């Protein structure tokens, strides 16, 4: 048995909103990942089985490897179909925001979301949720929105509506947000839920292979190049930095998703407690950080790199050049050393 969410009042209100709604829009965040796509697609399947008219919208394109998630290719990409996406939001009876905590995480869709008359629901696991939803089920202690969704569905007594496809969607998000259950996985309920999803027919080995072990040759070479030539390790400071310029990305025919997981690699080095990856985009730098223990990369991203996120996984968008972002990161090493020293031996401490 999994423990209940203890959100009875909110679940009742959510139940009421869903019962009163015919057209339901599910929204995921910009650059949708396995958890955003998995949670929205799973909820869509369940709601459709309840006879609802459901549309899923993402602010931009899904990465190719997530095209495998059941139904993902049918979602509306708001970058390609901005008017249709706006119309769907305006016409919705209910809007469910999944795997993001604030309208600022959905780019150009923020404005039509705020204007929409439909009641809004938030189902998410990021810290500091903005106050914009009628029902806000925000559980930052949970490792993925998919895990939270499973508990929400059980709370709504909709477990029997989770079919094999929905189970695969949920498992995808649980797996991708925990690095295949290698971090944020201390809650034993996670494994109970995985067992339930497997009983429903979800195949973790196949999903693992599709999400973690399927790469183009260009992608493998780009990641190898980045580690060989572009990784700076600051052992004294417990830090590592990888930068990739537009020119370097183009050289390896970069496509979205190719550098997924790269930021985690330097954490394998015993002295490294936090890692930063900077990727040059058009007009800004995408920042990605990961850490171990209690080193707060979300604070670092929030204070200096225009973003935020979780304690151990955060990101942001830096409005300057790649060199400026890298210099800023290096200039902060000394200040961060204090935090790092608090983390010393984090890898060996039990
Ligand atoms: P990633 O490094 O995989 O892009 O993002 C890791 C986590 O950092 C995400 O789950 C999200 O919580 C957070 N994050 C990434 N980019 C941004 C950003 O631009 N703004 C904010 N507020 N959070 C971000
Ligand atoms: Mn997530």
XYZ file of C-alpha atoms and ligand atoms in Angstrom:
375
model
C 0.000 0.000 0.000
C 1.283 3.473 -0.817
C 0.723 6.230 1.694
C -2.027 8.669 0.803
C -1.368 12.244 -0.256
C -3.277 13.794 2.651
C -4.766 16.395 0.329
C -8.422 15.392 0.710
C -9.828 18.902 0.505
C -7.852 19.738 -2.635
C -8.666 16.387 -4.235
C -12.368 17.032 -3.647
C -12.088 20.410 -5.362
C -10.104 18.880 -8.200
C -12.748 16.157 -8.562
C -15.448 18.826 -8.752
C -13.569 20.852 -11.392
C -12.959 17.753 -13.541
C -16.574 16.552 -13.201
C -17.858 19.986 -14.249
C -15.558 20.183 -17.277
C -15.960 18.855 -20.782
C -12.926 20.425 -22.520
C -9.766 20.048 -20.476
C -6.349 21.444 -21.441
C -3.187 19.977 -19.926
C -0.078 22.148 -20.064
C 3.592 21.180 -19.668
C 6.610 23.483 -19.395
C 8.971 24.896 -22.040
C 11.508 22.400 -23.372
C 9.255 19.602 -22.095
C 11.117 16.710 -20.465
C 10.127 13.137 -19.644
C 8.253 14.171 -16.527
C 6.286 16.990 -18.178
C 5.399 14.793 -21.153
C 4.815 11.635 -19.093
C 2.499 13.344 -16.608
C 0.406 15.217 -19.172
C 0.104 12.183 -21.460
C -0.855 9.861 -18.602
C -3.477 12.275 -17.308
C -4.817 12.714 -20.839
C -5.318 8.968 -21.238
C -7.166 8.705 -17.923
C -9.355 11.758 -18.615
C -10.188 10.523 -22.114
C -11.243 7.208 -20.647
C -13.611 9.249 -18.487
C -15.095 10.693 -21.696
C -13.422 14.115 -21.575
C -12.250 16.132 -24.564
C -8.572 16.596 -23.715
C -5.813 18.610 -25.400
C -2.177 18.709 -24.338
C -0.103 21.812 -25.118
C 3.650 22.349 -24.785
C 5.253 25.759 -25.306
C 7.692 24.232 -27.788
C 8.860 21.047 -29.482
C 9.251 17.701 -27.739
C 12.730 16.116 -28.022
C 12.887 13.143 -30.422
C 13.424 10.422 -27.804
C 10.255 11.476 -26.024
C 8.256 10.880 -29.194
C 8.164 7.282 -27.877
C 5.893 8.283 -24.997
C 2.367 7.101 -25.880
C 0.423 9.984 -27.466
C 3.266 12.533 -27.205
C 3.365 13.238 -30.948
C -0.298 14.347 -30.912
C 0.319 17.192 -28.466
C 0.104 20.788 -29.686
C 3.451 22.553 -30.038
C 2.581 26.203 -29.316
C 5.622 27.457 -31.232
C 4.257 25.880 -34.418
C 0.569 26.500 -33.722
C 0.400 29.601 -31.504
C -3.133 30.646 -32.497
C -4.549 27.151 -32.014
C -2.881 26.895 -28.599
C -4.312 30.274 -27.544
C -7.765 29.259 -28.730
C -7.602 25.964 -26.823
C -6.742 27.852 -23.631
C -9.481 30.419 -24.188
C -12.100 27.711 -24.864
C -11.102 25.316 -22.059
C -13.422 24.472 -19.167
C -10.405 23.562 -17.004
C -6.635 23.954 -17.365
C -4.213 21.659 -15.552
C -0.604 22.907 -15.266
C 1.759 19.991 -14.782
C 5.448 19.868 -13.815
C 5.947 23.642 -13.593
C 5.431 26.080 -10.768
C 4.811 29.448 -12.423
C 3.493 30.924 -15.682
C 7.016 32.226 -16.387
C 8.016 28.606 -17.157
C 5.751 28.412 -20.239
C 7.129 31.302 -22.322
C 4.606 32.967 -24.623
C 1.746 30.870 -23.212
C 1.922 32.722 -19.887
C -0.308 35.516 -21.104
C -3.119 33.366 -22.625
C -2.977 31.160 -19.515
C -3.430 34.137 -17.219
C -6.248 35.518 -19.408
C -8.098 32.204 -19.649
C -11.383 32.105 -17.735
C -11.249 28.400 -16.915
C -10.331 27.286 -13.396
C -6.653 26.386 -13.171
C -5.150 23.421 -11.379
C -1.473 22.961 -10.543
C 0.034 19.505 -10.112
C 3.763 19.941 -9.603
C 6.856 19.156 -7.554
C 8.947 22.346 -7.933
C 9.702 24.646 -5.008
C 7.946 27.978 -4.536
C 4.762 27.600 -6.591
C 3.288 30.883 -7.848
C -0.188 31.674 -6.604
C -2.223 31.422 -9.812
C -4.242 28.201 -9.565
C -7.604 27.547 -7.896
C -6.316 24.166 -6.778
C -2.589 23.874 -6.175
C -1.230 20.401 -5.459
C 2.417 21.275 -4.989
C 4.709 18.657 -3.441
C 8.378 19.638 -3.787
C 9.484 16.677 -1.679
C 8.360 14.307 -4.428
C 10.891 13.255 -7.027
C 8.627 13.678 -10.048
C 5.259 15.035 -11.103
C 4.496 11.577 -12.507
C 4.915 10.029 -9.048
C 2.682 12.748 -7.619
C 0.134 12.195 -10.400
C -0.058 8.486 -9.568
C -0.948 9.402 -5.980
C -3.435 12.025 -7.171
C -5.116 9.443 -9.411
C -5.315 6.983 -6.506
C -6.741 9.767 -4.325
C -9.389 10.450 -6.973
C -10.157 6.702 -7.042
C -9.082 6.556 -10.682
C -6.465 3.814 -10.332
C -8.541 1.460 -12.497
C -8.395 4.002 -15.342
C -4.596 3.709 -15.568
C -4.007 1.396 -18.540
C -0.717 0.084 -19.893
C -0.019 3.227 -21.950
C -0.746 5.546 -19.013
C 1.458 3.358 -16.808
C 4.313 3.704 -19.334
C 3.889 7.472 -19.410
C 4.053 7.651 -15.607
C 7.059 5.339 -15.426
C 8.889 7.441 -18.040
C 8.603 10.606 -15.915
C 9.496 8.812 -12.684
C 12.550 7.325 -14.357
C 13.818 10.407 -16.183
C 13.448 12.790 -13.201
C 15.485 10.460 -10.966
C 18.187 9.444 -13.464
C 16.722 5.943 -13.596
C 16.193 5.954 -9.801
C 19.741 6.970 -8.968
C 18.833 10.213 -7.121
C 15.834 11.538 -5.142
C 14.798 7.953 -4.692
C 14.777 7.468 -0.941
C 10.974 7.281 -0.638
C 10.135 3.548 -0.641
C 6.712 4.354 -2.149
C 8.500 5.115 -5.419
C 9.368 1.447 -5.783
C 5.902 0.324 -4.777
C 4.475 2.534 -7.526
C 6.994 1.160 -10.050
C 5.834 -2.349 -9.129
C 2.198 -1.336 -9.689
C 3.063 0.202 -13.050
C 4.896 -2.970 -14.072
C 1.845 -5.029 -13.126
C -0.135 -2.801 -15.487
C 2.283 -3.765 -18.273
C 4.888 -0.974 -18.234
C 8.325 -2.260 -19.269
C 11.136 -0.445 -17.397
C 13.899 -2.085 -19.418
C 12.499 -0.855 -22.720
C 11.798 2.628 -21.376
C 15.304 2.807 -19.864
C 16.856 1.830 -23.171
C 14.781 4.358 -25.116
C 15.369 7.227 -22.705
C 18.950 6.652 -21.521
C 20.742 4.387 -23.960
C 19.605 5.526 -27.395
C 21.864 8.141 -29.006
C 22.952 9.147 -32.480
C 26.645 8.850 -33.355
C 26.852 12.669 -33.458
C 25.419 12.853 -29.956
C 27.943 10.336 -28.591
C 30.803 12.256 -30.223
C 29.553 15.623 -28.935
C 29.386 14.349 -25.361
C 32.808 12.713 -25.622
C 34.241 15.926 -27.057
C 32.697 17.968 -24.250
C 34.222 15.741 -21.552
C 37.586 15.441 -23.265
C 38.142 19.040 -24.321
C 35.648 21.280 -22.581
C 35.403 20.134 -18.985
C 37.152 22.262 -16.360
C 37.532 20.636 -12.959
C 38.095 22.789 -9.875
C 38.898 20.130 -7.297
C 39.745 22.638 -4.547
C 36.323 24.173 -4.972
C 34.361 20.973 -5.476
C 33.171 22.224 -8.844
C 33.195 21.424 -12.561
C 32.223 23.462 -15.602
C 31.463 22.449 -19.180
C 30.771 24.989 -21.912
C 29.640 24.413 -25.494
C 29.438 27.207 -28.058
C 27.046 27.398 -31.001
C 29.912 26.606 -33.352
C 30.822 23.468 -31.383
C 27.202 22.338 -31.230
C 26.822 22.860 -34.981
C 30.012 20.921 -35.640
C 28.350 17.830 -34.127
C 24.933 18.553 -35.719
C 23.407 19.120 -32.291
C 19.699 18.488 -31.892
C 17.665 19.192 -28.759
C 18.217 16.555 -26.118
C 21.742 15.620 -27.277
C 23.358 17.091 -24.150
C 20.769 15.689 -21.715
C 22.650 14.140 -18.796
C 26.012 15.703 -19.694
C 25.901 18.000 -16.633
C 25.709 14.947 -14.349
C 28.927 13.372 -15.636
C 31.466 15.461 -13.661
C 29.716 14.452 -10.419
C 31.441 11.087 -10.888
C 34.733 12.756 -9.910
C 35.187 12.170 -6.159
C 36.050 15.811 -5.388
C 33.208 17.324 -7.402
C 30.067 18.250 -5.501
C 28.441 20.572 -8.033
C 28.566 20.779 -11.770
C 27.575 23.427 -14.283
C 26.923 23.102 -18.009
C 26.600 26.212 -20.186
C 25.192 25.887 -23.697
C 25.136 28.828 -26.062
C 21.691 29.506 -27.528
C 20.553 32.339 -29.815
C 20.844 35.477 -27.677
C 21.309 33.781 -24.305
C 23.094 30.967 -22.517
C 21.193 27.944 -21.189
C 22.466 27.118 -17.740
C 22.157 23.654 -16.166
C 23.466 22.690 -12.743
C 23.506 19.539 -10.635
C 24.800 18.883 -7.128
C 25.103 16.267 -4.426
C 24.030 16.466 -0.792
C 22.813 19.834 0.427
C 24.739 22.045 -1.987
C 21.951 24.370 -3.262
C 22.352 24.837 -7.014
C 18.839 26.298 -7.124
C 20.077 29.279 -5.069
C 23.083 29.707 -7.329
C 20.854 29.662 -10.416
C 18.322 31.983 -8.835
C 20.818 34.541 -7.590
C 23.153 34.699 -10.573
C 21.766 32.922 -13.636
C 18.143 34.021 -13.993
C 16.549 30.750 -12.974
C 15.903 28.327 -10.151
C 14.827 24.751 -9.671
C 15.477 22.020 -7.137
C 18.241 21.803 -4.526
C 20.229 19.290 -6.606
C 19.007 20.090 -10.136
C 18.500 23.619 -11.335
C 18.858 25.792 -14.384
C 18.420 29.216 -15.832
C 18.847 31.484 -18.818
C 21.773 33.905 -18.732
C 21.258 36.967 -20.939
C 24.949 37.539 -21.852
C 27.616 35.704 -23.869
C 28.996 32.225 -23.190
C 32.315 33.700 -22.034
C 30.533 36.053 -19.647
C 28.494 33.223 -18.151
C 31.606 31.054 -17.740
C 33.547 33.942 -16.160
C 30.696 34.606 -13.766
C 30.635 30.932 -12.722
C 34.417 30.929 -12.165
C 34.245 34.195 -10.213
C 31.749 32.620 -7.813
C 33.900 29.573 -7.040
C 35.588 31.172 -4.028
C 32.287 32.262 -2.480
C 30.792 28.851 -3.085
C 33.789 27.147 -1.498
C 32.267 27.854 1.913
C 29.155 25.888 0.943
C 31.306 23.202 -0.590
C 33.360 22.764 2.570
C 30.124 22.106 4.443
C 29.665 19.325 1.921
C 33.112 17.810 2.224
C 33.115 14.023 2.116
C 29.484 14.059 1.066
C 30.234 11.134 -1.183
C 31.706 8.958 1.511
C 29.598 10.010 4.494
C 26.818 7.586 5.288
P 17.689 21.174 -16.706
O 19.074 21.381 -16.225
O 17.384 19.719 -16.892
O 17.336 22.035 -17.868
O 16.730 21.664 -15.543
C 16.776 21.101 -14.267
C 15.746 21.774 -13.395
O 16.100 23.141 -13.257
C 14.352 21.807 -14.009
O 13.606 20.704 -13.556
C 13.788 23.103 -13.470
O 13.279 22.878 -12.175
C 14.975 23.980 -13.310
N 15.177 24.924 -14.415
C 15.802 24.710 -15.594
N 15.826 25.816 -16.346
C 15.207 26.774 -15.637
C 14.906 28.147 -15.872
O 15.232 28.724 -16.919
N 14.222 28.801 -14.890
C 13.871 28.184 -13.704
N 13.209 28.910 -12.787
N 14.134 26.908 -13.456
C 14.792 26.200 -14.395
Mn 9.631 17.109 -13.044
